PDB file of C-alpha atoms and ligand atoms in Angstrom:
ATOM      1  CA  MET W   6     -10.471  23.382  -2.949  1.00 46.00           C
ATOM      2  CA  LEU W   7     -13.957  22.653  -1.593  1.00 48.00           C
ATOM      3  CA  PRO W   8     -13.988  20.474   1.508  1.00 51.00           C
ATOM      4  CA  ARG W   9     -14.602  16.893   0.520  1.00 54.00           C
ATOM      5  CA  LEU W  10     -17.394  16.773   3.106  1.00 51.00           C
ATOM      6  CA  PHE W  11     -19.706  18.116   0.426  1.00 50.00           C
ATOM      7  CA  MET W  12     -19.083  15.042  -1.651  1.00 63.00           C
ATOM      8  CA  GLY W  13     -20.816  12.534   0.593  1.00 81.00           C
ATOM      9  CA  GLY W  14     -19.075  12.774   3.942  1.00 90.00           C
ATOM     10  CA  GLY W  15     -17.026   9.596   3.668  1.00 96.00           C
ATOM     11  CA  LYS W  16     -13.325   9.625   4.331  1.00 96.00           C
ATOM     12  CA  ILE W  17     -10.162   7.614   4.746  1.00 98.00           C
ATOM     13  CA  VAL W  18      -9.283   8.061   8.410  1.00 97.00           C
ATOM     14  CA  ALA W  19      -5.968   6.158   8.395  1.00 98.00           C
ATOM     15  CA  GLY W  20      -3.773   3.960   6.223  1.00 98.00           C
ATOM     16  CA  ILE W  21      -1.439   1.260   7.493  1.00 98.00           C
ATOM     17  CA  ILE W  22       1.209  -1.152   6.287  1.00 98.00           C
ATOM     18  CA  ALA W  23       0.262  -4.447   7.951  1.00 98.00           C
ATOM     19  CA  PRO W  24       2.459  -7.363   6.834  1.00 98.00           C
ATOM     20  CA  HIS W  25       0.951 -10.840   6.651  1.00 98.00           C
ATOM     21  CA  PRO W  26       3.523 -13.623   7.193  1.00 97.00           C
ATOM     22  CA  PRO W  27       1.536 -16.485   8.802  1.00 98.00           C
ATOM     23  CA  HIS W  28       4.349 -16.850  11.357  1.00 98.00           C
ATOM     24  CA  LEU W  29       2.917 -13.899  13.285  1.00 98.00           C
ATOM     25  CA  ILE W  30      -0.437 -15.643  13.746  1.00 98.00           C
ATOM     26  CA  TYR W  31       1.332 -18.884  14.654  1.00 98.00           C
ATOM     27  CA  ALA W  32       3.372 -16.994  17.263  1.00 98.00           C
ATOM     28  CA  GLU W  33       0.270 -15.289  18.711  1.00 98.00           C
ATOM     29  CA  ASN W  34      -1.618 -18.552  19.357  1.00 98.00           C
ATOM     30  CA  PRO W  35      -5.134 -17.197  18.755  1.00 98.00           C
ATOM     31  CA  PRO W  36      -7.930 -19.760  19.290  1.00 98.00           C
ATOM     32  CA  GLN W  37      -8.731 -19.781  15.550  1.00 98.00           C
ATOM     33  CA  ASN W  38      -5.342 -21.247  14.599  1.00 98.00           C
ATOM     34  CA  GLU W  39      -4.795 -24.992  15.023  1.00 98.00           C
ATOM     35  CA  PRO W  40      -0.964 -25.173  15.339  1.00 98.00           C
ATOM     36  CA  LYS W  41       0.442 -23.930  18.648  1.00 98.00           C
ATOM     37  CA  SER W  42       3.798 -22.222  19.199  1.00 98.00           C
ATOM     38  CA  GLU W  43       6.187 -21.023  21.884  1.00 98.00           C
ATOM     39  CA  GLY W  44       5.995 -17.448  20.574  1.00 98.00           C
ATOM     40  CA  GLY W  45       8.616 -15.730  18.443  1.00 98.00           C
ATOM     41  CA  TRP W  46       8.938 -12.598  16.270  1.00 98.00           C
ATOM     42  CA  GLU W  47       8.129 -10.497  19.353  1.00 98.00           C
ATOM     43  CA  GLN W  48       9.405  -7.172  17.992  1.00 97.00           C
ATOM     44  CA  LEU W  49       6.865  -7.312  15.177  1.00 98.00           C
ATOM     45  CA  ARG W  50       4.082  -8.586  17.403  1.00 98.00           C
ATOM     46  CA  TRP W  51       4.761  -5.748  19.868  1.00 98.00           C
ATOM     47  CA  GLY W  52       4.668  -3.413  16.894  1.00 98.00           C
ATOM     48  CA  TYR W  53       1.207  -4.712  15.994  1.00 98.00           C
ATOM     49  CA  GLU W  54       0.217  -4.261  19.644  1.00 98.00           C
ATOM     50  CA  ARG W  55       1.294  -0.620  19.531  1.00 98.00           C
ATOM     51  CA  MET W  56      -0.605  -0.098  16.302  1.00 98.00           C
ATOM     52  CA  ARG W  57      -3.785  -1.641  17.712  1.00 98.00           C
ATOM     53  CA  GLU W  58      -3.551   0.716  20.706  1.00 98.00           C
ATOM     54  CA  SER W  59      -3.073   3.668  18.398  1.00 98.00           C
ATOM     55  CA  LEU W  60      -6.039   2.629  16.245  1.00 98.00           C
ATOM     56  CA  GLU W  61      -8.263   2.468  19.312  1.00 97.00           C
ATOM     57  CA  GLU W  62      -8.400   6.249  19.049  1.00 94.00           C
ATOM     58  CA  VAL W  63      -9.498   6.056  15.416  1.00 96.00           C
ATOM     59  CA  ASP W  64     -13.179   5.749  14.679  1.00 96.00           C
ATOM     60  CA  TYR W  65     -13.828   3.720  11.529  1.00 98.00           C
ATOM     61  CA  ASP W  66     -16.662   1.669  10.009  1.00 98.00           C
ATOM     62  CA  VAL W  67     -14.895  -0.512   7.446  1.00 98.00           C
ATOM     63  CA  ILE W  68     -11.471  -1.962   6.625  1.00 98.00           C
ATOM     64  CA  VAL W  69     -10.460  -1.835   2.947  1.00 98.00           C
ATOM     65  CA  ILE W  70      -7.511  -4.110   2.186  1.00 98.00           C
ATOM     66  CA  LEU W  71      -5.441  -5.038  -0.871  1.00 98.00           C
ATOM     67  CA  SER W  72      -3.498  -8.311  -0.512  1.00 96.00           C
ATOM     68  CA  PRO W  73      -0.811  -9.616  -2.888  1.00 96.00           C
ATOM     69  CA  HIS W  74      -1.966 -13.170  -2.218  1.00 95.00           C
ATOM     70  CA  TRP W  75      -5.274 -12.814  -4.007  1.00 96.00           C
ATOM     71  CA  GLN W  76      -3.774 -12.790  -7.457  1.00 95.00           C
ATOM     72  CA  THR W  77      -5.942 -12.067 -10.485  1.00 95.00           C
ATOM     73  CA  TYR W  78      -4.707 -11.844 -14.047  1.00 93.00           C
ATOM     74  CA  VAL W  79      -7.732 -10.313 -15.768  1.00 93.00           C
ATOM     75  CA  GLY W  80      -8.561  -7.106 -13.958  1.00 95.00           C
ATOM     76  CA  THR W  81      -9.080  -6.234 -10.300  1.00 97.00           C
ATOM     77  CA  HIS W  82     -11.610  -8.292  -8.327  1.00 98.00           C
ATOM     78  CA  PHE W  83     -13.594  -7.521  -5.156  1.00 98.00           C
ATOM     79  CA  LEU W  84     -15.073  -9.972  -2.629  1.00 98.00           C
ATOM     80  CA  GLY W  85     -18.803  -9.829  -3.260  1.00 98.00           C
ATOM     81  CA  VAL W  86     -20.390 -12.253  -0.774  1.00 98.00           C
ATOM     82  CA  GLU W  87     -21.648 -11.051   2.614  1.00 98.00           C
ATOM     83  CA  ASN W  88     -19.970 -13.710   4.770  1.00 98.00           C
ATOM     84  CA  PHE W  89     -17.018 -16.054   4.295  1.00 97.00           C
ATOM     85  CA  LYS W  90     -16.405 -18.809   6.808  1.00 97.00           C
ATOM     86  CA  SER W  91     -13.932 -21.633   6.300  1.00 97.00           C
ATOM     87  CA  LEU W  92     -10.527 -23.064   7.171  1.00 97.00           C
ATOM     88  CA  SER W  93      -7.550 -21.322   5.567  1.00 97.00           C
ATOM     89  CA  VAL W  94      -4.436 -23.486   5.197  1.00 96.00           C
ATOM     90  CA  ASP W  95      -1.229 -21.805   4.091  1.00 94.00           C
ATOM     91  CA  PRO W  96       0.060 -23.693   1.041  1.00 90.00           C
ATOM     92  CA  ILE W  97       3.725 -23.177   2.019  1.00 92.00           C
ATOM     93  CA  PHE W  98       3.376 -23.351   5.802  1.00 96.00           C
ATOM     94  CA  PRO W  99       0.521 -25.764   6.620  1.00 97.00           C
ATOM     95  CA  ASN W 100       2.494 -26.600   9.780  1.00 97.00           C
ATOM     96  CA  LEU W 101       2.054 -22.993  11.002  1.00 98.00           C
ATOM     97  CA  PHE W 102      -1.259 -21.756   9.662  1.00 98.00           C
ATOM     98  CA  ARG W 103      -4.583 -23.589   9.672  1.00 98.00           C
ATOM     99  CA  PHE W 104      -6.919 -20.780  10.586  1.00 98.00           C
ATOM    100  CA  ASN W 105     -10.691 -20.824  11.044  1.00 98.00           C
ATOM    101  CA  TYR W 106     -11.974 -17.544   9.693  1.00 98.00           C
ATOM    102  CA  ASP W 107     -15.400 -15.943   9.762  1.00 98.00           C
ATOM    103  CA  MET W 108     -15.568 -12.522   8.123  1.00 98.00           C
ATOM    104  CA  GLN W 109     -18.198 -10.029   7.065  1.00 98.00           C
ATOM    105  CA  VAL W 110     -17.893  -8.149   3.796  1.00 98.00           C
ATOM    106  CA  ASP W 111     -19.227  -4.635   3.148  1.00 98.00           C
ATOM    107  CA  ILE W 112     -20.649  -5.481  -0.262  1.00 98.00           C
ATOM    108  CA  GLU W 113     -22.147  -2.028  -0.683  1.00 98.00           C
ATOM    109  CA  LEU W 114     -18.755  -0.317  -0.448  1.00 98.00           C
ATOM    110  CA  ALA W 115     -17.032  -3.069  -2.447  1.00 98.00           C
ATOM    111  CA  LYS W 116     -19.546  -2.550  -5.266  1.00 98.00           C
ATOM    112  CA  ALA W 117     -19.157   1.235  -5.024  1.00 98.00           C
ATOM    113  CA  ILE W 118     -15.363   0.997  -5.469  1.00 98.00           C
ATOM    114  CA  HIS W 119     -15.861  -1.577  -8.251  1.00 98.00           C
ATOM    115  CA  ASP W 120     -18.296   0.720 -10.069  1.00 98.00           C
ATOM    116  CA  GLN W 121     -16.094   3.795  -9.659  1.00 98.00           C
ATOM    117  CA  ALA W 122     -13.019   1.926 -10.956  1.00 98.00           C
ATOM    118  CA  GLU W 123     -15.054   0.674 -13.907  1.00 98.00           C
ATOM    119  CA  ALA W 124     -16.273   4.205 -14.662  1.00 98.00           C
ATOM    120  CA  ASP W 125     -12.624   5.305 -14.520  1.00 98.00           C
ATOM    121  CA  GLY W 126     -11.740   2.799 -17.239  1.00 97.00           C
ATOM    122  CA  MET W 127     -10.410  -0.165 -15.253  1.00 97.00           C
ATOM    123  CA  ALA W 128     -11.182  -3.853 -15.797  1.00 97.00           C
ATOM    124  CA  VAL W 129     -13.021  -5.061 -12.660  1.00 98.00           C
ATOM    125  CA  LYS W 130     -15.155  -7.934 -11.393  1.00 98.00           C
ATOM    126  CA  MET W 131     -17.189  -8.785  -8.290  1.00 98.00           C
ATOM    127  CA  MET W 132     -16.233 -12.216  -6.909  1.00 98.00           C
ATOM    128  CA  GLU W 133     -19.565 -13.821  -6.041  1.00 98.00           C
ATOM    129  CA  ASN W 134     -18.665 -17.486  -5.503  1.00 97.00           C
ATOM    130  CA  PRO W 135     -19.754 -18.308  -1.906  1.00 95.00           C
ATOM    131  CA  ASP W 136     -17.221 -21.173  -1.753  1.00 95.00           C
ATOM    132  CA  PHE W 137     -14.285 -18.925  -2.633  1.00 96.00           C
ATOM    133  CA  ARG W 138     -11.292 -19.419  -0.338  1.00 94.00           C
ATOM    134  CA  VAL W 139     -10.185 -16.038   0.997  1.00 97.00           C
ATOM    135  CA  ASP W 140      -6.403 -15.560   0.683  1.00 97.00           C
ATOM    136  CA  TYR W 141      -4.285 -15.806   3.825  1.00 96.00           C
ATOM    137  CA  GLY W 142      -2.736 -12.343   3.319  1.00 97.00           C
ATOM    138  CA  THR W 143      -6.137 -10.720   3.834  1.00 98.00           C
ATOM    139  CA  ILE W 144      -6.870 -12.970   6.821  1.00 98.00           C
ATOM    140  CA  VAL W 145      -3.531 -12.451   8.608  1.00 98.00           C
ATOM    141  CA  SER W 146      -3.373  -8.658   8.174  1.00 98.00           C
ATOM    142  CA  CYS W 147      -7.018  -8.194   9.209  1.00 98.00           C
ATOM    143  CA  HIS W 148      -6.640 -10.464  12.238  1.00 98.00           C
ATOM    144  CA  LEU W 149      -3.502  -8.774  13.531  1.00 98.00           C
ATOM    145  CA  THR W 150      -5.012  -5.319  12.972  1.00 98.00           C
ATOM    146  CA  ARG W 151      -8.425  -6.132  14.470  1.00 98.00           C
ATOM    147  CA  PRO W 152      -8.464  -9.562  16.217  1.00 98.00           C
ATOM    148  CA  ASP W 153     -12.126  -9.126  17.246  1.00 98.00           C
ATOM    149  CA  TRP W 154     -13.251  -9.330  13.592  1.00 98.00           C
ATOM    150  CA  ASP W 155     -16.028  -6.881  14.458  1.00 98.00           C
ATOM    151  CA  LYS W 156     -15.653  -4.623  11.410  1.00 98.00           C
ATOM    152  CA  PRO W 157     -16.721  -5.555   7.878  1.00 98.00           C
ATOM    153  CA  ILE W 158     -14.035  -5.581   5.234  1.00 98.00           C
ATOM    154  CA  VAL W 159     -13.645  -4.837   1.550  1.00 98.00           C
ATOM    155  CA  SER W 160     -11.019  -7.118   0.010  1.00 98.00           C
ATOM    156  CA  ILE W 161      -9.379  -6.103  -3.282  1.00 98.00           C
ATOM    157  CA  SER W 162      -7.353  -8.486  -5.427  1.00 97.00           C
ATOM    158  CA  SER W 163      -3.836  -7.895  -6.692  1.00 96.00           C
ATOM    159  CA  ASN W 164      -3.928  -7.628 -10.471  1.00 94.00           C
ATOM    160  CA  ARG W 165      -0.610  -9.121 -11.549  1.00 88.00           C
ATOM    161  CA  SER W 166       0.107  -6.524 -14.211  1.00 83.00           C
ATOM    162  CA  ARG W 167       3.713  -6.598 -13.084  1.00 79.00           C
ATOM    163  CA  HIS W 168       4.009 -10.163 -14.394  1.00 80.00           C
ATOM    164  CA  TYR W 169       2.284  -9.490 -17.719  1.00 80.00           C
ATOM    165  CA  TYR W 170       3.917  -6.103 -18.263  1.00 84.00           C
ATOM    166  CA  SER W 171       6.172  -4.286 -15.788  1.00 88.00           C
ATOM    167  CA  VAL W 172       6.315  -2.559 -12.416  1.00 86.00           C
ATOM    168  CA  GLU W 173       5.650   0.712 -14.236  1.00 89.00           C
ATOM    169  CA  VAL W 174       2.353  -0.574 -15.670  1.00 88.00           C
ATOM    170  CA  MET W 175       1.395  -1.994 -12.263  1.00 91.00           C
ATOM    171  CA  GLN W 176       2.016   1.401 -10.687  1.00 91.00           C
ATOM    172  CA  GLU W 177      -0.068   3.282 -13.277  1.00 94.00           C
ATOM    173  CA  MET W 178      -2.958   0.936 -12.597  1.00 96.00           C
ATOM    174  CA  MET W 179      -2.595   1.119  -8.812  1.00 96.00           C
ATOM    175  CA  MET W 180      -2.433   4.919  -8.888  1.00 97.00           C
ATOM    176  CA  GLN W 181      -5.771   4.867 -10.734  1.00 97.00           C
ATOM    177  CA  LEU W 182      -7.243   2.233  -8.411  1.00 98.00           C
ATOM    178  CA  GLY W 183      -6.207   4.364  -5.420  1.00 98.00           C
ATOM    179  CA  GLU W 184      -8.012   7.391  -6.862  1.00 98.00           C
ATOM    180  CA  SER W 185     -11.121   5.377  -7.645  1.00 98.00           C
ATOM    181  CA  THR W 186     -11.045   3.899  -4.127  1.00 98.00           C
ATOM    182  CA  ARG W 187     -10.844   7.356  -2.569  1.00 98.00           C
ATOM    183  CA  LYS W 188     -13.660   8.782  -4.697  1.00 98.00           C
ATOM    184  CA  ALA W 189     -15.960   5.868  -3.860  1.00 98.00           C
ATOM    185  CA  ILE W 190     -15.182   6.117  -0.141  1.00 98.00           C
ATOM    186  CA  GLU W 191     -15.879   9.853  -0.101  1.00 97.00           C
ATOM    187  CA  ALA W 192     -19.226   9.322  -1.795  1.00 97.00           C
ATOM    188  CA  SER W 193     -20.128   6.432   0.542  1.00 97.00           C
ATOM    189  CA  GLY W 194     -20.375   8.444   3.761  1.00 97.00           C
ATOM    190  CA  LYS W 195     -18.255   5.805   5.512  1.00 98.00           C
ATOM    191  CA  ARG W 196     -15.108   6.130   7.603  1.00 98.00           C
ATOM    192  CA  VAL W 197     -12.454   3.757   6.319  1.00 98.00           C
ATOM    193  CA  LEU W 198      -9.160   2.219   7.452  1.00 98.00           C
ATOM    194  CA  LEU W 199      -6.936   1.223   4.516  1.00 98.00           C
ATOM    195  CA  ILE W 200      -4.531  -1.718   4.774  1.00 98.00           C
ATOM    196  CA  ALA W 201      -1.587  -2.288   2.468  1.00 98.00           C
ATOM    197  CA  SER W 202      -0.740  -5.913   3.233  1.00 98.00           C
ATOM    198  CA  ASN W 203       2.884  -6.502   2.304  1.00 97.00           C
ATOM    199  CA  SER W 204       6.472  -7.084   3.414  1.00 97.00           C
ATOM    200  CA  LEU W 205       9.282  -4.809   2.207  1.00 97.00           C
ATOM    201  CA  SER W 206      12.368  -6.776   1.057  1.00 97.00           C
ATOM    202  CA  HIS W 207      11.223 -10.292   0.285  1.00 96.00           C
ATOM    203  CA  ARG W 208      14.204 -12.577  -0.133  1.00 94.00           C
ATOM    204  CA  HIS W 209      13.411 -15.412   2.256  1.00 94.00           C
ATOM    205  CA  PHE W 210      15.206 -18.472   3.561  1.00 95.00           C
ATOM    206  CA  THR W 211      14.656 -21.672   1.611  1.00 94.00           C
ATOM    207  CA  THR W 212      14.838 -24.070   4.550  1.00 94.00           C
ATOM    208  CA  GLU W 213      12.971 -24.031   7.856  1.00 94.00           C
ATOM    209  CA  SER W 214      14.711 -24.563  11.187  1.00 94.00           C
ATOM    210  CA  ALA W 215      13.647 -27.518  13.357  1.00 95.00           C
ATOM    211  CA  ILE W 216      11.758 -25.123  15.637  1.00 97.00           C
ATOM    212  CA  PRO W 217      10.177 -22.477  13.361  1.00 98.00           C
ATOM    213  CA  GLU W 218      10.022 -19.952  16.223  1.00 98.00           C
ATOM    214  CA  ASP W 219      13.718 -20.363  17.105  1.00 98.00           C
ATOM    215  CA  MET W 220      14.692 -16.699  17.123  1.00 98.00           C
ATOM    216  CA  SER W 221      18.420 -17.477  17.202  1.00 98.00           C
ATOM    217  CA  LYS W 222      17.962 -18.290  13.496  1.00 97.00           C
ATOM    218  CA  GLU W 223      16.063 -15.125  12.508  1.00 98.00           C
ATOM    219  CA  HIS W 224      17.839 -12.292  10.688  1.00 98.00           C
ATOM    220  CA  ILE W 225      17.657 -10.321   7.449  1.00 98.00           C
ATOM    221  CA  THR W 226      18.714 -12.400   4.431  1.00 97.00           C
ATOM    222  CA  SER W 227      21.538 -10.055   3.419  1.00 98.00           C
ATOM    223  CA  HIS W 228      23.041  -6.665   4.127  1.00 98.00           C
ATOM    224  CA  ALA W 229      21.800  -5.441   0.742  1.00 98.00           C
ATOM    225  CA  MET W 230      18.205  -6.223   1.765  1.00 98.00           C
ATOM    226  CA  HIS W 231      18.705  -4.354   5.035  1.00 98.00           C
ATOM    227  CA  LEU W 232      19.999  -1.305   3.185  1.00 98.00           C
ATOM    228  CA  TRP W 233      17.014  -1.335   0.835  1.00 98.00           C
ATOM    229  CA  ASP W 234      14.549  -1.641   3.726  1.00 98.00           C
ATOM    230  CA  MET W 235      16.177   1.217   5.612  1.00 98.00           C
ATOM    231  CA  ARG W 236      16.177   3.395   2.500  1.00 98.00           C
ATOM    232  CA  ILE W 237      12.457   2.863   1.885  1.00 98.00           C
ATOM    233  CA  LEU W 238      11.685   3.287   5.605  1.00 98.00           C
ATOM    234  CA  ASP W 239      13.597   6.570   5.769  1.00 98.00           C
ATOM    235  CA  LEU W 240      11.806   7.909   2.681  1.00 98.00           C
ATOM    236  CA  MET W 241       8.418   7.007   4.142  1.00 98.00           C
ATOM    237  CA  ARG W 242       9.278   8.514   7.532  1.00 98.00           C
ATOM    238  CA  GLU W 243      10.366  11.736   5.801  1.00 98.00           C
ATOM    239  CA  GLY W 244       7.037  11.909   3.983  1.00 97.00           C
ATOM    240  CA  LYS W 245       8.594  11.203   0.586  1.00 98.00           C
ATOM    241  CA  THR W 246       5.949   8.779  -0.647  1.00 98.00           C
ATOM    242  CA  GLN W 247       6.224  10.097  -4.212  1.00 97.00           C
ATOM    243  CA  GLN W 248       9.901   9.180  -4.217  1.00 98.00           C
ATOM    244  CA  VAL W 249       9.090   5.688  -2.908  1.00 98.00           C
ATOM    245  CA  VAL W 250       6.781   5.218  -5.884  1.00 96.00           C
ATOM    246  CA  GLU W 251       9.432   6.527  -8.258  1.00 96.00           C
ATOM    247  CA  GLU W 252      12.069   4.149  -6.853  1.00 97.00           C
ATOM    248  CA  MET W 253       9.652   1.205  -6.745  1.00 95.00           C
ATOM    249  CA  PRO W 254      10.874  -0.440 -10.002  1.00 94.00           C
ATOM    250  CA  GLU W 255      14.411  -0.729  -8.606  1.00 96.00           C
ATOM    251  CA  PHE W 256      13.187  -1.731  -5.139  1.00 97.00           C
ATOM    252  CA  VAL W 257      11.074  -4.525  -6.621  1.00 95.00           C
ATOM    253  CA  GLU W 258      13.864  -5.652  -8.921  1.00 95.00           C
ATOM    254  CA  GLN W 259      16.661  -5.658  -6.387  1.00 96.00           C
ATOM    255  CA  ALA W 260      14.895  -6.490  -3.120  1.00 95.00           C
ATOM    256  CA  ILE W 261      12.166  -8.728  -4.663  1.00 94.00           C
ATOM    257  CA  SER W 262       9.841  -6.493  -2.702  1.00 93.00           C
ATOM    258  CA  GLU W 263       6.314  -7.703  -2.075  1.00 93.00           C
ATOM    259  CA  SER W 264       5.127  -4.220  -2.952  1.00 92.00           C
ATOM    260  CA  ASP W 265       5.166  -5.603  -6.525  1.00 90.00           C
ATOM    261  CA  GLY W 266       1.582  -6.670  -5.773  1.00 91.00           C
ATOM    262  CA  GLY W 267       0.514  -3.029  -5.831  1.00 95.00           C
ATOM    263  CA  SER W 268      -0.829  -2.598  -2.301  1.00 96.00           C
ATOM    264  CA  LEU W 269       1.616   0.108  -1.249  1.00 97.00           C
ATOM    265  CA  THR W 270       1.225   2.193  -4.424  1.00 97.00           C
ATOM    266  CA  TRP W 271      -2.559   1.810  -4.215  1.00 98.00           C
ATOM    267  CA  MET W 272      -2.630   3.012  -0.607  1.00 98.00           C
ATOM    268  CA  PHE W 273      -0.323   5.982  -1.204  1.00 98.00           C
ATOM    269  CA  SER W 274      -2.479   7.027  -4.154  1.00 98.00           C
ATOM    270  CA  ALA W 275      -5.679   6.722  -2.109  1.00 98.00           C
ATOM    271  CA  LEU W 276      -4.042   8.877   0.607  1.00 98.00           C
ATOM    272  CA  GLU W 277      -3.038  11.396  -2.090  1.00 97.00           C
ATOM    273  CA  MET W 278       0.721  10.781  -1.658  1.00 97.00           C
ATOM    274  CA  PRO W 279       1.030  11.863   1.995  1.00 97.00           C
ATOM    275  CA  THR W 280       3.965  14.168   2.844  1.00 97.00           C
ATOM    276  CA  TYR W 281       3.582  14.033   6.656  1.00 96.00           C
ATOM    277  CA  SER W 282       5.487  11.535   8.835  1.00 97.00           C
ATOM    278  CA  PRO W 283       3.741   8.271   9.625  1.00 98.00           C
ATOM    279  CA  LEU W 284       3.872   6.533  13.000  1.00 98.00           C
ATOM    280  CA  MET W 285       6.547   3.846  13.075  1.00 98.00           C
ATOM    281  CA  HIS W 286       5.240   0.964  15.190  1.00 98.00           C
ATOM    282  CA  GLY W 287       7.864  -1.684  14.461  1.00 98.00           C
ATOM    283  CA  TYR W 288      10.293  -3.359  12.076  1.00 98.00           C
ATOM    284  CA  GLY W 289      11.568  -6.930  12.058  1.00 98.00           C
ATOM    285  CA  THR W 290      12.419  -9.901   9.878  1.00 98.00           C
ATOM    286  CA  ILE W 291      10.453 -13.084   9.212  1.00 98.00           C
ATOM    287  CA  ILE W 292      12.341 -15.957   7.575  1.00 98.00           C
ATOM    288  CA  GLY W 293      14.739 -13.291   6.344  1.00 98.00           C
ATOM    289  CA  THR W 294      12.172 -10.879   4.821  1.00 98.00           C
ATOM    290  CA  GLY W 295      11.900  -7.265   5.998  1.00 98.00           C
ATOM    291  CA  ASN W 296       8.622  -6.126   7.566  1.00 98.00           C
ATOM    292  CA  VAL W 297       7.416  -2.787   8.872  1.00 98.00           C
ATOM    293  CA  ILE W 298       4.256  -1.831  10.736  1.00 98.00           C
ATOM    294  CA  MET W 299       3.465   1.779   9.976  1.00 98.00           C
ATOM    295  CA  GLU W 300       0.465   4.078  10.319  1.00 98.00           C
ATOM    296  CA  TRP W 301      -0.494   7.213   8.429  1.00 98.00           C
ATOM    297  CA  GLN W 302      -2.814   9.110  10.785  1.00 96.00           C
ATOM    298  CA  HIS W 303      -4.639  10.632   7.869  1.00 95.00           C
ATOM    299  CA  GLU W 304      -7.543  12.347   9.589  1.00 93.00           C
ATOM    300  CA  LYS W 305      -5.432  13.612  12.477  1.00 91.00           C
ATOM    301  CA  LYS W 306      -2.836  15.026  10.097  1.00 89.00           C
ATOM    302  CA  GLY W 307      -5.488  16.925   8.174  1.00 80.00           C
ATOM    303  CA  GLY W 308      -5.690  14.528   5.251  1.00 73.00           C
ATOM    304  CA  VAL W 309      -8.803  15.015   3.182  1.00 53.00           C
TER     305      VAL W 309
HETATM  306 FE1  FE2 M   4       3.228 -12.580   1.322  1.00 56.56          FE
END
C-alpha cells in the first residue's frame, strides 16, 4: 500500500476512551465548575492524570470527539460555529455540574469530515446555531483530556440509529463514519487526537448518597457488570477490537453499555481496527457504572 502521506499528510496520532461522568469534574474542582467537592473517584482521576502525561509526548493540532450526549435522530451533525461560550448545567446532576465553557471549533476540519461522510452516502448536517448548548459529554471528556482548552475541537453527534433500528445498524453507520473521518483527516494535513467519550457497563444507581463523593458507597452495580467490563477490557488489551465490535450487540443489551451511542465503534473504525495493545491508564466505577481510560498510541505503533 502507498504511504498515506501522499494523500495530504494528515493523520490520526492517537485514539482514546475518555469517559464523561460529570462527577469527575466535580471531584477535580476546576475554576470553571461552580459546585465544590471534597474529591472522590481518585483512581479514575489518577488514570486521567496518567493519560495527560502520556499525551504530552503526542503532537496534535485538533481533538475530534464523538459524544453520546449530543443525540440526533436525523443523520450525524457537526458543530459548525467557531466559538461556543456558555454555562453547561447537567440535567440529572445540577448539584455537581454547572460548568462555564469556552471552546474553539475547527470548522474547516468539521466541514471536511461532513463533506466526506456525505460523499460516502451518509445523512449529515452542520450545526450552525450560535446559541446551541454544547452537550456535557463533549465538555467533560475534552476538559479532562486537555484542561487548558488550547486545542480546537471537532464535535460529532451521536445518531441514535440504535433506537430507531438496532445496534447492528448503528455499527454499520459508525464503521462508515469512522472511514469517512479518517479519509477527511488524511486529506486535511492535520494531526488529530480522537476521543470516544463513553462508559463501558452503564447500569447506575438510582439514588444519590448524602455526600455524592462518599467513596464508601461507590462500587460496580453488579457482578455481571464487572464480568462484562473485564471481558471487553481484556479483548481491547489483547488487540481484539474486531471481536469487541462483533460482541457489541450483546454487550449493549446485557450491560446497557454506553457504547450504544457509537463512539467506540466509530473510533475503532477510524483507527482501522487496531490489533496492537493500548495503554491502560485506569478503570473505576462512577455511581455503579464501569469506566476505563485507555489510549491507542496510533502513530507510535505504526498506525497509518
Ligand atoms: Fe453518559
